[in-house]
XYZ file of C-alpha atoms in Angstrom:
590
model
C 11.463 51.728 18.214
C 13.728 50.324 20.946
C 13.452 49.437 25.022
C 14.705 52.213 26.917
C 16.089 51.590 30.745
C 14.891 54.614 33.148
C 16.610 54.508 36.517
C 15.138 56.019 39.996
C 16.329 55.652 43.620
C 14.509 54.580 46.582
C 15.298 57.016 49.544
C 17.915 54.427 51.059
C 19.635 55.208 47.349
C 19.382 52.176 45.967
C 18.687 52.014 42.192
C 15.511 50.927 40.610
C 15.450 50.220 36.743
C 12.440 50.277 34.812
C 11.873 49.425 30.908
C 9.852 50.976 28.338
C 9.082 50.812 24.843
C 9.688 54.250 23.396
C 9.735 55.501 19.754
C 11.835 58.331 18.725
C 9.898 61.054 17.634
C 10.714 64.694 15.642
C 9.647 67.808 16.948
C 9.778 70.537 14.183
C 9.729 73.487 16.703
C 12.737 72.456 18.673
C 14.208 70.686 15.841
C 15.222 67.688 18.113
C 14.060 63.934 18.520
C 12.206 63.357 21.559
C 11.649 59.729 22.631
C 7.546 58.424 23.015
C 6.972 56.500 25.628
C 4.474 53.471 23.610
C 4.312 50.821 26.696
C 5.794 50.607 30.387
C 7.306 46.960 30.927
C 7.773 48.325 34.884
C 10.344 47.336 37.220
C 13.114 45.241 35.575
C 13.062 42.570 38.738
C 9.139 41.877 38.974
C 9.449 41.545 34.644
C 6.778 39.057 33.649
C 9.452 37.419 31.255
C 6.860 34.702 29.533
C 4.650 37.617 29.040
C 7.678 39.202 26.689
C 8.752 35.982 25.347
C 4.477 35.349 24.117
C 4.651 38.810 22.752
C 8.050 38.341 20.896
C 6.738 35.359 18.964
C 3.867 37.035 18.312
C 5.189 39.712 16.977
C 7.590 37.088 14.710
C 4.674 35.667 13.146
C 3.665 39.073 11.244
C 7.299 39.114 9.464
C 9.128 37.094 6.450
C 10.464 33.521 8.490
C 14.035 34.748 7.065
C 13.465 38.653 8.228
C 12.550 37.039 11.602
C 14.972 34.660 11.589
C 17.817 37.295 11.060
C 16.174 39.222 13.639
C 16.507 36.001 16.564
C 19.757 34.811 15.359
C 21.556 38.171 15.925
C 21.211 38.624 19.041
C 22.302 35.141 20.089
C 24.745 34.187 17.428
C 27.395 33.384 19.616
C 25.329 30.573 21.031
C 23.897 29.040 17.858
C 24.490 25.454 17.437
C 23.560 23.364 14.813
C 22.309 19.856 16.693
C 20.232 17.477 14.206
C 19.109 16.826 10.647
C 16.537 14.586 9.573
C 15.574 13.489 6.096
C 11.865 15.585 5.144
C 11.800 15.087 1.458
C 10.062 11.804 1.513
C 6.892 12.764 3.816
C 6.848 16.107 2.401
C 5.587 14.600 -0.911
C 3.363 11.618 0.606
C 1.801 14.068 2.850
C 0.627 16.196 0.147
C -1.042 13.027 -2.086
C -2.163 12.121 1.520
C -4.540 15.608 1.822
C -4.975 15.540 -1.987
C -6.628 11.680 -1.732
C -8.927 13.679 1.308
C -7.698 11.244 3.685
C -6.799 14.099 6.253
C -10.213 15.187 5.466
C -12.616 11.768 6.460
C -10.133 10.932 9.235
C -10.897 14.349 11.147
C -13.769 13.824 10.119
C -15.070 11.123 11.905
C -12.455 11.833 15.109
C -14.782 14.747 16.066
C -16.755 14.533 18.660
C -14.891 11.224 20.234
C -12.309 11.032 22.911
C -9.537 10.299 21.305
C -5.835 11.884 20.761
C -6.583 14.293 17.869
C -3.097 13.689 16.752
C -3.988 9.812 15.492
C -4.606 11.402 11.855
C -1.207 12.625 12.035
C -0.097 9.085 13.567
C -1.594 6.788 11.317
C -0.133 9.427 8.250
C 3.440 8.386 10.149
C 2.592 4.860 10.135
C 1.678 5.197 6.545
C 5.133 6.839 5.765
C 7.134 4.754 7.583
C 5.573 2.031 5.035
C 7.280 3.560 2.330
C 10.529 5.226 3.579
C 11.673 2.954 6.388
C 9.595 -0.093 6.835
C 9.829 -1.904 10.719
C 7.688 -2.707 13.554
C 5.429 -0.075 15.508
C 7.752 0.394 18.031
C 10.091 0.952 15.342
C 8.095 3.240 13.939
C 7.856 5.715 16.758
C 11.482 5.545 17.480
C 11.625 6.906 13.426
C 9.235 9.540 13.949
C 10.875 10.441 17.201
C 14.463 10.650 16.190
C 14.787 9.913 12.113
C 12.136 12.402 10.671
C 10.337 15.203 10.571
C 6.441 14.684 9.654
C 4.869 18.233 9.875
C 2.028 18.034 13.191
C 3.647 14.833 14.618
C 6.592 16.322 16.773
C 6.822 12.890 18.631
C 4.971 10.163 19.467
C 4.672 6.345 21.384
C 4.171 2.910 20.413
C 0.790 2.752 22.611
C -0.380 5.313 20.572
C 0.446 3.567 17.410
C -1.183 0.811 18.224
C -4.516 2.545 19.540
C -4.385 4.629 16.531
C -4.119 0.958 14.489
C -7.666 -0.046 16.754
C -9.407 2.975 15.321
C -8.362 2.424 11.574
C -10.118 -0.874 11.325
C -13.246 1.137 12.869
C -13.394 4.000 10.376
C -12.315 1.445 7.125
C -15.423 1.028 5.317
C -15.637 4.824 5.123
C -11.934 5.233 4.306
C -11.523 2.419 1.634
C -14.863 4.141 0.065
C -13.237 7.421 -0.089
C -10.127 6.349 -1.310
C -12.184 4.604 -4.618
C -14.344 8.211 -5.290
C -10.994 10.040 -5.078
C -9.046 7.966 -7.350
C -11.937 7.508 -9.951
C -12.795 11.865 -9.518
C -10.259 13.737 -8.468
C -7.182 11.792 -9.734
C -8.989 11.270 -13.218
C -7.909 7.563 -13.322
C -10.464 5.005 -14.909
C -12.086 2.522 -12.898
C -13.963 0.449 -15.370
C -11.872 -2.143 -15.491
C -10.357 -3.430 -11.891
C -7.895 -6.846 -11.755
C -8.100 -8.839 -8.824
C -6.298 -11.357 -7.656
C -5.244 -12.604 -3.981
C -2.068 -13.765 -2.131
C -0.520 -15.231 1.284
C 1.662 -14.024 3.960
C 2.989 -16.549 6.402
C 3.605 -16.096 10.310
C 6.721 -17.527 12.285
C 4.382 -19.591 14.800
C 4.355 -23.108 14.937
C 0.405 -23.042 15.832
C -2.759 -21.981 14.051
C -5.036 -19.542 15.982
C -7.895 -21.231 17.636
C -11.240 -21.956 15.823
C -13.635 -19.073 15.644
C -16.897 -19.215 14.423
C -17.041 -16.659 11.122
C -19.733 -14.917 8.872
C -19.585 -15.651 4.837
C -16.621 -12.864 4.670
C -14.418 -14.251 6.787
C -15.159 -12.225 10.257
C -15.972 -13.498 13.358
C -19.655 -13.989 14.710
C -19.775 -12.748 18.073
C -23.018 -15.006 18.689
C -22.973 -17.762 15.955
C -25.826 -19.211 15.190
C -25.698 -23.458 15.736
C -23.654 -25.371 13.740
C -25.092 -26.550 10.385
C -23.725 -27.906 7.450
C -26.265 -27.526 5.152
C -25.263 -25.125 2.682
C -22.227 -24.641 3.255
C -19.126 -24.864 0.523
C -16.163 -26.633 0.847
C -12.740 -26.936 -1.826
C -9.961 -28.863 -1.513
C -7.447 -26.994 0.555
C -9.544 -25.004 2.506
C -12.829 -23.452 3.645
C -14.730 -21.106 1.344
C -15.704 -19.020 4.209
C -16.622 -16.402 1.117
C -19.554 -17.986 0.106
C -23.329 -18.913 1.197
C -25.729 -17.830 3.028
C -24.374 -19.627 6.604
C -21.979 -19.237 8.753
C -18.823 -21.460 8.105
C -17.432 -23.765 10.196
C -14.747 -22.314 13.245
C -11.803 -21.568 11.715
C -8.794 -19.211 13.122
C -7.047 -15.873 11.455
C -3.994 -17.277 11.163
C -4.106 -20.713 9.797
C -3.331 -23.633 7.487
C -3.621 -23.047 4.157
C -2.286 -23.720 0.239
C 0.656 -21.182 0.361
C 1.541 -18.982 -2.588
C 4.984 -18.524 -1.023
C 5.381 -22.792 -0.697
C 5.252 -22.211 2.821
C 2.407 -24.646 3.509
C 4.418 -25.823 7.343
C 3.227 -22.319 8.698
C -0.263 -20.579 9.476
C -1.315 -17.886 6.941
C -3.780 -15.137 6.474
C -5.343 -14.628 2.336
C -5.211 -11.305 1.313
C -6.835 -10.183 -1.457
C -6.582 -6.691 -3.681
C -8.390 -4.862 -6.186
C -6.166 -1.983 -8.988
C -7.324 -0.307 -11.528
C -5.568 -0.328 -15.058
C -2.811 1.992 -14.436
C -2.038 0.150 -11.015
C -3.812 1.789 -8.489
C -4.576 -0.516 -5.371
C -8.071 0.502 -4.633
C -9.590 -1.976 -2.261
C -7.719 -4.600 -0.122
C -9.614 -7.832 2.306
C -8.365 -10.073 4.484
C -9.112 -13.956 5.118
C -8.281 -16.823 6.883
C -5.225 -18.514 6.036
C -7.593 -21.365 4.472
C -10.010 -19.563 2.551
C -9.284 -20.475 -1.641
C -9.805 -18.389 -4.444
C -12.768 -19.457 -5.807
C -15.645 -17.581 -4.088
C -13.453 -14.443 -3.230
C -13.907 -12.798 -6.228
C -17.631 -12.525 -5.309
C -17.436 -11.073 -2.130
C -14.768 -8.105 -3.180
C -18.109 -7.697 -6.060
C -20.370 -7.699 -3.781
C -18.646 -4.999 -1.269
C -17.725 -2.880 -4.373
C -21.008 -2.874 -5.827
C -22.581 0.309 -4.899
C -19.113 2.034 -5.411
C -18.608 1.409 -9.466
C -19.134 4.932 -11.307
C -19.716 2.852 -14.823
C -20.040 -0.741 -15.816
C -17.214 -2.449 -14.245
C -14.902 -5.425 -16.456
C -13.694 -7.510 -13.508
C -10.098 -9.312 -14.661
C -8.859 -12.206 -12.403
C -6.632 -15.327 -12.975
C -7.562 -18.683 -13.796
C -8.412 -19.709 -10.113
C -11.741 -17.619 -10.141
C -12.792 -18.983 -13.197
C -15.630 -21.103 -11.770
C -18.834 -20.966 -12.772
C -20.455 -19.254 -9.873
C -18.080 -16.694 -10.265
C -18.851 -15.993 -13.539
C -22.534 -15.541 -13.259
C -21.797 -13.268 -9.800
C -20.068 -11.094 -12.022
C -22.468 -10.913 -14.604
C -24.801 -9.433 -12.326
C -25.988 -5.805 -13.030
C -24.692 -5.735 -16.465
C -21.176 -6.377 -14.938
C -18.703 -8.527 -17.682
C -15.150 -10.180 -16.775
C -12.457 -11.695 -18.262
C -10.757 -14.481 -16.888
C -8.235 -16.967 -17.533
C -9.100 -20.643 -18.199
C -6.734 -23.341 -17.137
C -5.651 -25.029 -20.375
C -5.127 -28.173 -18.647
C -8.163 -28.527 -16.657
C -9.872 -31.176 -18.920
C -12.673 -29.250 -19.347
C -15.369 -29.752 -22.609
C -15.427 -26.181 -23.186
C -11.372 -25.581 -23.220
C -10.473 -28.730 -25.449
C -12.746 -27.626 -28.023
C -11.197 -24.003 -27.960
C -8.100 -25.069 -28.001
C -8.999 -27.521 -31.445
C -10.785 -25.723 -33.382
C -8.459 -24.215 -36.704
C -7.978 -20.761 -37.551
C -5.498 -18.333 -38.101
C -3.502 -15.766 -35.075
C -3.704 -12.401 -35.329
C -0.942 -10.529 -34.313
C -1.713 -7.955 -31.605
C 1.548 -6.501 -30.101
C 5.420 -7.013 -29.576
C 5.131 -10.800 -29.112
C 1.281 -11.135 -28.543
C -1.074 -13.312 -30.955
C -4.469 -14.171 -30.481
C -7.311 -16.366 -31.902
C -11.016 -15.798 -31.013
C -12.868 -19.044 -30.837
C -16.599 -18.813 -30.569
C -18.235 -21.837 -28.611
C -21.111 -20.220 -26.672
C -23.133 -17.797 -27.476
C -23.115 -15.762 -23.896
C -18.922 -16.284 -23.752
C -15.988 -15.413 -26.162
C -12.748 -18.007 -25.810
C -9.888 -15.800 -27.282
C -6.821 -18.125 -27.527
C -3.072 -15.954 -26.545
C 0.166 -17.466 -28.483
C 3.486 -16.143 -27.310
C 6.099 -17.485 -29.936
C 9.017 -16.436 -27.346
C 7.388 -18.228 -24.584
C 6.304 -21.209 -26.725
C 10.466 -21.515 -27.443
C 11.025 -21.418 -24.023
C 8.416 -23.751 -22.977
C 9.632 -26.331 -25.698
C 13.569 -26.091 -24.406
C 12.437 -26.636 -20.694
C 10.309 -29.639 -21.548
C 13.611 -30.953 -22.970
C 15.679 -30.642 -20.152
C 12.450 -32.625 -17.880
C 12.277 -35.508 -20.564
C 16.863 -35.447 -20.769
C 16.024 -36.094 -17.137
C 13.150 -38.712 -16.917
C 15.288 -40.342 -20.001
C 18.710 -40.592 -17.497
C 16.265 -41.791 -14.425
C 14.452 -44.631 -16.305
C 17.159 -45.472 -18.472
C 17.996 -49.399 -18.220
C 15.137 -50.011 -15.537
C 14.101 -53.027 -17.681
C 16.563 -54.890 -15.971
C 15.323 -53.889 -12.332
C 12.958 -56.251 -10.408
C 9.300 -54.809 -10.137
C 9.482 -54.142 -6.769
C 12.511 -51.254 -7.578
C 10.532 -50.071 -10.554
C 7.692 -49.551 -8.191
C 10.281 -47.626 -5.965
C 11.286 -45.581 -8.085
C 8.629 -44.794 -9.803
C 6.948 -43.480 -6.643
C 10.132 -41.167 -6.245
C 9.233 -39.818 -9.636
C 5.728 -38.946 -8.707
C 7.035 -36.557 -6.236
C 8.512 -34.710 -9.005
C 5.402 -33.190 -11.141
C 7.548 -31.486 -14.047
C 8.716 -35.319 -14.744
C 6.422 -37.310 -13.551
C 3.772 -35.949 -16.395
C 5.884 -37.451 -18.801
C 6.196 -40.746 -17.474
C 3.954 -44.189 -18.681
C 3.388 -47.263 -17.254
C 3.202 -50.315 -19.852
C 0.942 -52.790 -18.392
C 4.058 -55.324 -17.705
C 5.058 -52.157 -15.055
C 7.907 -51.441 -17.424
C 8.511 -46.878 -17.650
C 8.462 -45.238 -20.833
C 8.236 -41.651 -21.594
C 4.550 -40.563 -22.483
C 4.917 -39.456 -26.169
C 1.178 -38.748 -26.406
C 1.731 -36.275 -23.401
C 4.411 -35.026 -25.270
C 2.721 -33.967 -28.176
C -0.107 -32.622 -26.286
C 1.874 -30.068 -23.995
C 3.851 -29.101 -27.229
C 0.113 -27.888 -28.593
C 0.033 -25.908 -25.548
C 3.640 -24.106 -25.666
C 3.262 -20.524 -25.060
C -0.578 -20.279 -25.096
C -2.785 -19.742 -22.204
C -6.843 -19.118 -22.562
C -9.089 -16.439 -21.731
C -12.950 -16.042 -21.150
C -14.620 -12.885 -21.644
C -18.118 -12.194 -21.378
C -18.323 -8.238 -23.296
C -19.696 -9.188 -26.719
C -18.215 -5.643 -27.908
C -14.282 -5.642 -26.480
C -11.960 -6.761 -29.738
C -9.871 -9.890 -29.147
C -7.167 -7.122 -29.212
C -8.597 -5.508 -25.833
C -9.547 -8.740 -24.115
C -5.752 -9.977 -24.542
C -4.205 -7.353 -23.415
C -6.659 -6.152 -20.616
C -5.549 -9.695 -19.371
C -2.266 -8.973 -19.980
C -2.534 -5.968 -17.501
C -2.830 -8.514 -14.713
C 0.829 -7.839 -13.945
C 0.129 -4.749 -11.982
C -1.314 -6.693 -9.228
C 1.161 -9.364 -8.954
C 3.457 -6.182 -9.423
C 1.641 -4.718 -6.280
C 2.264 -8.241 -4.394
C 5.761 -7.993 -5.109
C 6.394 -4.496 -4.231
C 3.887 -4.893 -1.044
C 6.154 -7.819 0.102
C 9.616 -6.490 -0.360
C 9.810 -2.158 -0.679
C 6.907 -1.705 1.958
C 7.846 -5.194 3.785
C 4.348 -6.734 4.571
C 6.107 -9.409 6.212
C 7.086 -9.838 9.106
C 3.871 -8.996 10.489
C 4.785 -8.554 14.034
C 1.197 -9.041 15.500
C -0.901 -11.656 16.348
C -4.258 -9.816 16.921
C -6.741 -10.721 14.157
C -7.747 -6.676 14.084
C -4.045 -5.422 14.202
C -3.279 -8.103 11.272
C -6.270 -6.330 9.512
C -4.644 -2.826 10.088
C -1.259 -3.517 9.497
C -2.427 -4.813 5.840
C -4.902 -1.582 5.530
C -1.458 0.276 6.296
C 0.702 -1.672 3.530
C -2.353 -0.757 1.267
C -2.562 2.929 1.638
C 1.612 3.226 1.431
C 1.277 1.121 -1.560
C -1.495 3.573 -3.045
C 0.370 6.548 -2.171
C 3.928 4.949 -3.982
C 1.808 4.160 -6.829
C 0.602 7.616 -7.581
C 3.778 9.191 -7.312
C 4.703 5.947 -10.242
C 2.598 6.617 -12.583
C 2.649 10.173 -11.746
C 6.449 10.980 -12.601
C 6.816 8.181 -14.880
C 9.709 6.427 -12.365
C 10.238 3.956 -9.479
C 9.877 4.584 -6.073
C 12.715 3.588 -5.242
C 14.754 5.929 -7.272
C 12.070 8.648 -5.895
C 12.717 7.702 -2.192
C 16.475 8.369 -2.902
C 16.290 11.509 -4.214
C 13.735 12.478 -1.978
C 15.219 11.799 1.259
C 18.620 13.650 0.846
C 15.989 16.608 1.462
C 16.623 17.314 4.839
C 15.504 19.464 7.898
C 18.432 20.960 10.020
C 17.709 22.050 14.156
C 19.438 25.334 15.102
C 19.530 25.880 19.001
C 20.963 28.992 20.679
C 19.794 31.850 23.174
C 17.487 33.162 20.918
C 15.645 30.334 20.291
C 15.194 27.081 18.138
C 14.487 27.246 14.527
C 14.844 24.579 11.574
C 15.488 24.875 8.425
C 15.698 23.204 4.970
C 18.277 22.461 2.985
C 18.328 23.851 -0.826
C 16.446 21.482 -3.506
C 18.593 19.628 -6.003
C 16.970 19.525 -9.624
C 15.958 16.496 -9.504
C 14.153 17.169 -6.615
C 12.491 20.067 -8.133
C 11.914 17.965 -10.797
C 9.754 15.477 -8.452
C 7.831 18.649 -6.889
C 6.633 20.013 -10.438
C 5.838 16.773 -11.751
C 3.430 16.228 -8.863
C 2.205 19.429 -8.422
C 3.367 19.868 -4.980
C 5.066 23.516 -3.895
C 8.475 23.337 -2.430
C 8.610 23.042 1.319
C 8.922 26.286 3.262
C 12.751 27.205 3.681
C 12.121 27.846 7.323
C 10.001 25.134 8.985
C 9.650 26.568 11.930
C 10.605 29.170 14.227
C 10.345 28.833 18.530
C 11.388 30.379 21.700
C 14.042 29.383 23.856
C 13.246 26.519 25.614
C 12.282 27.330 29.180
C 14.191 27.338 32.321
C 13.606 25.802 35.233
């Protein structure tokens, strides 16, 4: 089959060309090939040229991407030129968990039928990715989309729409975050009967708090509050706990004042908070104001779970939910928790766990424990780390070698300067625990104190409320606490939470909803292949995409796996990227 030029001339002699599409054809009587005339193109000048170039990449589409390729490229070698490559590898493979969590799925979803860009799926996937592979601000973000990748849908895109596709996530997040939780508990077969929880702060570089706006008992605003009233309303030291009761709290802004956790307390904050599941799987994240304190938002991330939970649910926090509300909220339902107990808190029930006798039971590597029984609806299991009690002991040394140099011949010293400097030593907490007063204002070191933090060296104290988990389980369930302050840390420095560059309460909400679902999508690919992200991203991103240009068209193409990127793929279950991306026409000219 080939185009065939037939020439006629007008009666002034001039020539006229026409094309066809013939096929050669073999008569058996004359023994020749005669040529079939399939289609008449018409007069090579009038030649509807878009029509042929719609037809040709038509016509590409039924053959092999390398067949065609060979095809294109021969005809306009000559003019081929190789003019970008981007790294692929990276959103290849967070792509695929992307559609395999269904989050494709709800997003398109709930787009239909509203007048919006049908690409913000693909935008929000890109602000997802960028996350994980090359964290920076939105603008940022589409200039890496634009020029640094390739995301597969998403040939370019804009800041604006980055930051309306950031308005819309906050919309559709209720349905999204409940998604995410069915597919991790179903589909990715991980167990969700026991979630940790704990919260954190990120600080802002502004010198002022937002202004005071009147907010629900989760933290939002009230368009309409109701009038101000106290009654009921719960208040800690440090902050608002805008989590709790059945009234609105008091105006408060997003970004505000708050006890830091990054001993930043001369800049505003936001609270974030985060539920994972035992093999570190972020489920759920909230956000609060930068005043809110830990005590009542255990109850609320309970409450907004509640009609999620496939099983009985073991809720694991630190010490700084350990109050007694909390406790019974979790109870609720047949719900149970376990939850540290500050061993210095001066509490009834803690001193007489910590002195009653028995004998530790050694658990695992380092770990010992010792179940005390005080009440009969709680379980006190007491955790002994010999390595961390040796540690413990040497650093309490080097406080009391101090306090020893700084109070060292202050008998001497009028009472005023004793006075002085014992107020400079009250600044210091590690030393100034150590230090007495006589009554004649003379400083001693506390050897009572002493003694008493030496019965505490490498021990810390858990509450559970399951009468059936072993001491064994309840220890090391707690222990398992690390993956969120694991997710913290890896949410703060690989995906760069901060600097937030918004100041918007609802695009500091998405940009943390963001962080969240790059932080889900690095985790599954963790405890997927058994390695770090970071040593993942690496490999992954020398996976590139390379642009050919020339007469025949554009087409781009992949470069050839390495093992270990092979490796990656099968581990995952993803399929290898298509050698040829994608195939086009020339561009057009004008």
């Amino acid at each position: 089959m080939h185009v065939r030029v037939a020439t006629r001339r007008n009666r002034d002699g001039t020539p006229v060309r026409y094309l066809q599409l013939t096929h050669n054809e073999w008569d058996p009587a004359t023994k020749t090939s005669r040529p079939k005339v399939l289609h008449s193109f018409g007069r090579e000048d009038q030649l509807d040229r878009d029509a042929i170039k719609r037809l040709v990449a038509s016509l590409t589409r039924l053959l092999d991407p390398t067949t065609a390729l060979a095809g294109t490229t021969a005809a306009g070698a000559d003019g081929l030129a190789f003019t970008s490559s981007r790294p692929v590898g990276g959103t290849v493979v967070l792509d695929a968990l992307w559609r395999r969590l269904g989050i494709d799925t709800v997003m398109t979803r709930l787009l239909t039928g509203r007048k919006r860009d049908p690409r913000t799926e693909r935008v929000l996937f890109a602000l997802v990715a960028n996350r994980a592979l090359a964290p920076g601000s939105k603008l940022a973000a589409a200039g890496w989309v634009n020029r640094r990748t390739h995301i597969n849908g998403l040939p370019e895109t804009s800041d604006d729409a980055c930051y309306r596709a950031m308005d819309w996530l906050l919309e559709i997040a209720p349905d999204l975050e409940r998604e995410v939780f069915w597919q991790v508990a179903t589909l990715l077969d991980h167990e969700v009967d026991l979630l940790f929880f704990d919260t954190t702060s990120t600080y802002f570089q502004t010198d002022e708090p937002d202004p005071p706006v009147a907010r629900d008992t989760h933290g939002r605003p009230v368009p309409d509050p109701p009038p101000a009233t106290t009654e009921g309303a719960a208040t800690t030291e440090g902050g608002t706990d805008t989590a709790a009761g059945d009234t609105a709290s008091e105006g408060v802004g997003f970004r505000t004042f708050g006890k830091s956790k990054d001993s930043r307390d001369d800049l505003p904050q936001v609270v974030i908070g985060m539920a994972v599941t035992r093999a570190g799987i972020p489920v759920r994240v909230w956000c609060w104001p930068g005043n809110t304190t830990d005590s009542a938002l255990i109850r609320q991330a309970r409450e907004d779970m509640r009609d999620w939970t496939l099983t009985r649910v073991m809720w694991v926090a630190d010490r700084g939910f350990s109050s007694k509300e909390n406790r019974r909220e979790l109870r609720r339902g047949g719900g149970h928790y376990i939850i540290g107990e500050k061993l210095r808190s001066g509490s009834a029930e803690a001193a007489a766990a910590l002195s009653r006798q028995g004998r530790y039971q050694h658990v695992r590597d380092n770990l010992q424990v010792k179940e005390v029984r005080i009440a009969e609806d709680e379980r006190f299991v007491i955790c002994f780390n010999p390595e961390q009690a040796d540690r413990d002991a040497a650093l309490r040394e080097i406080m009391i070698g101090k306090l020893t140099a700084l109070i060292d011949g202050t008998d001497t010293l009028s009472a005023t300067k004793r006075a002085e400097l014992r107020g400079r030593i009250s600044t210091m907490p590690g030393l100034h625990r150590f230090l007495r007063t006589t009554p004649g204002g003379l400083l001693r070191i506390d050897k009572k104190k002493i003694a008493a933090e030496a019965n505490l060296d490498g021990k810390y104290l858990l509450r559970c409320s399951d009468p059936h988990l072993s001491a064994e389980d309840i220890a090391l369930g707690y222990k398992q606490l690390l993956q969120v302050e694991r997710g913290w840390r890896d949410m703060k420095t690989t995906l760069e939470l901060r600097p937030v560059y918004h100041r918007l309460e609802d695009r500091i909400r998405a940009h943390v909803i963001l962080c969240w679902l790059a932080l889900l999508l690095v985790r599954i690919v963790e405890t997927t292949t058994a390695d770090t992200w970071n040593r993942i991203r690496e490999d992954l991103q020398e996976l590139h995409v390379g642009t050919f240009e020339g007469p025949a068209g554009t087409f781009r193409q992949r470069t050839e796996l390495t093992t270990a990127q092979r490796d990656i793929l099968t581990k995952l279950g993803i399929d290898p990227p298509k050698k040829i991306v994608e195939l086009g026409p020339p561009p057009a000219t004008s």
